[in-house]
Short mmCIF file of C-alpha atoms in Angstrom, two decimals:
data_model
loop_
_atom_site.label_atom_id
_atom_site.label_comp_id
_atom_site.label_asym_id
_atom_site.label_seq_id
_atom_site.Cartn_x
_atom_site.Cartn_y
_atom_site.Cartn_z
CA GLN A 246 0.25 0.30 -0.10
CA VAL A 247 1.41 3.40 -0.94
CA GLN A 248 1.41 6.21 1.41
CA LEU A 249 2.40 9.66 1.00
CA VAL A 250 2.28 11.25 4.49
CA GLU A 251 2.78 15.08 4.91
CA SER A 252 3.69 16.79 8.18
CA GLY A 253 5.01 20.73 9.06
CA GLY A 254 2.03 22.61 7.98
CA GLY A 255 0.58 25.14 10.18
CA LEU A 256 0.22 29.09 11.06
CA VAL A 257 2.91 31.40 10.35
CA GLN A 258 3.36 35.00 9.91
CA ALA A 259 4.32 36.67 6.90
CA GLY A 260 8.07 36.71 6.58
CA GLY A 261 8.24 33.65 8.52
CA SER A 262 9.49 29.92 7.75
CA LEU A 263 8.07 26.30 7.65
CA ARG A 264 9.44 23.28 6.61
CA LEU A 265 7.27 20.79 5.09
CA SER A 266 8.16 16.81 4.95
CA CYS A 267 6.52 13.93 2.91
CA ALA A 268 7.55 10.53 3.97
CA ALA A 269 6.70 7.81 1.30
CA SER A 270 6.38 4.13 1.89
CA GLY A 271 5.45 1.44 -0.57
CA ILE A 272 7.04 3.05 -3.70
CA ILE A 273 10.62 2.87 -4.70
CA PHE A 274 11.27 6.00 -3.80
CA SER A 275 14.69 6.52 -5.58
CA LEU A 276 12.77 5.64 -8.80
CA ASN A 277 10.12 8.43 -8.31
CA THR A 278 10.15 12.21 -9.47
CA MET A 279 8.65 13.87 -6.15
CA ALA A 280 7.02 17.35 -6.29
CA TRP A 281 4.95 19.47 -4.15
CA TYR A 282 1.36 21.30 -5.21
CA ARG A 283 -0.84 23.51 -3.60
CA GLN A 284 -4.38 24.54 -3.89
CA ALA A 285 -5.96 27.51 -2.51
CA PRO A 286 -9.78 27.88 -1.86
CA ALA A 287 -11.55 28.14 -5.21
CA SER A 288 -8.40 27.96 -6.90
CA GLN A 289 -6.98 24.47 -8.79
CA ARG A 290 -4.22 22.80 -7.65
CA ASP A 291 -0.82 24.27 -8.79
CA LEU A 292 2.63 22.93 -9.17
CA VAL A 293 5.18 24.63 -6.38
CA ALA A 294 8.26 22.60 -6.76
CA SER A 295 9.59 19.33 -8.20
CA VAL A 296 12.71 17.21 -7.85
CA SER A 297 13.68 14.48 -10.33
CA ARG A 298 15.23 11.14 -9.18
CA GLY A 299 18.53 12.58 -10.52
CA GLY A 300 18.21 15.62 -8.56
CA THR A 301 17.08 18.17 -10.92
CA THR A 302 14.90 20.78 -9.40
CA ASN A 303 11.75 22.89 -10.98
CA TYR A 304 9.84 25.89 -9.37
CA ALA A 305 7.03 28.05 -9.99
CA ASP A 306 8.00 31.48 -10.57
CA SER A 307 5.98 32.92 -7.40
CA VAL A 308 8.41 30.81 -5.29
CA LYS A 309 11.86 30.95 -6.93
CA GLY A 310 14.10 32.33 -4.44
CA ARG A 311 12.05 31.65 -1.50
CA PHE A 312 11.18 27.67 -1.56
CA THR A 313 13.76 24.70 -1.62
CA ILE A 314 12.91 21.25 -2.47
CA SER A 315 15.24 18.31 -1.66
CA ARG A 316 15.23 14.63 -0.97
CA ASP A 317 16.61 12.15 1.16
CA ASN A 318 16.42 8.82 -0.69
CA ALA A 319 17.96 7.02 2.27
CA LYS A 320 14.94 8.11 4.57
CA ASN A 321 12.06 8.25 1.56
CA THR A 322 11.61 11.78 2.34
CA VAL A 323 11.05 14.97 0.15
CA TYR A 324 11.19 18.35 2.37
CA LEU A 325 9.74 21.54 1.20
CA GLN A 326 11.91 24.64 2.94
CA MET A 327 9.60 27.86 2.70
CA ASN A 328 11.11 30.76 3.74
CA SER A 329 9.85 34.68 3.27
CA LEU A 330 6.53 33.21 3.21
CA LYS A 331 3.63 35.80 2.35
CA PRO A 332 -0.14 35.47 2.65
CA GLU A 333 -0.65 34.44 -1.06
CA ASP A 334 1.36 31.44 0.04
CA THR A 335 -1.61 30.04 2.13
CA ALA A 336 -3.02 26.93 0.85
CA VAL A 337 -3.20 23.02 1.06
CA TYR A 338 0.06 21.55 0.34
CA TYR A 339 0.13 18.12 -1.27
CA CYS A 340 3.13 15.75 -1.93
CA TYR A 341 2.86 13.95 -5.04
CA ALA A 342 5.08 10.93 -6.54
CA LEU A 343 5.42 9.93 -10.40
CA GLN A 344 7.38 6.71 -11.25
CA GLN A 345 7.45 6.93 -14.92
CA GLY A 346 7.13 3.46 -16.90
CA LEU A 347 4.53 1.74 -18.90
CA PRO A 348 2.17 2.94 -17.36
CA ASN A 349 3.18 5.92 -15.26
CA LYS A 350 2.14 5.77 -11.78
CA ASP A 351 1.22 8.48 -9.62
CA TYR A 352 0.30 9.19 -5.90
CA TRP A 353 -0.89 11.87 -3.84
CA GLY A 354 -0.60 12.72 -0.04
CA GLN A 355 -3.62 13.81 1.92
CA GLY A 356 -2.47 17.44 2.38
CA THR A 357 -1.24 19.70 4.84
CA GLN A 358 -2.66 23.22 5.57
CA VAL A 359 -0.16 26.32 5.63
CA THR A 360 -1.69 29.59 6.83
CA VAL A 361 0.31 32.60 6.42
CA SER A 362 -0.99 35.78 8.41
CA SER A 363 -0.34 39.14 7.75
#
């Protein structure tokens, strides 16, 4: 059974920092591209950052220079360090795993709430 379990969300003031973690089980973590998405109320779910199995990272323009995604294959965990948080970063953050193959297999976590107060 595949599980992606997020933690680290919460309430923080603007300008503050949070670190999200996503612990994966039931997948070959090192073969997966891992990503963080977020969804604000009445909005679509958008990509925040991704890290390939080779370590290549990609960021949404809105978070470049503030957020850092990283992975620890030994711990089957992906992280999102969020600095200089803004009220517009408020959303539910979801962990995502993609194993490319025939067929592709992808999985979502249950989400963790991040609220940034002004």
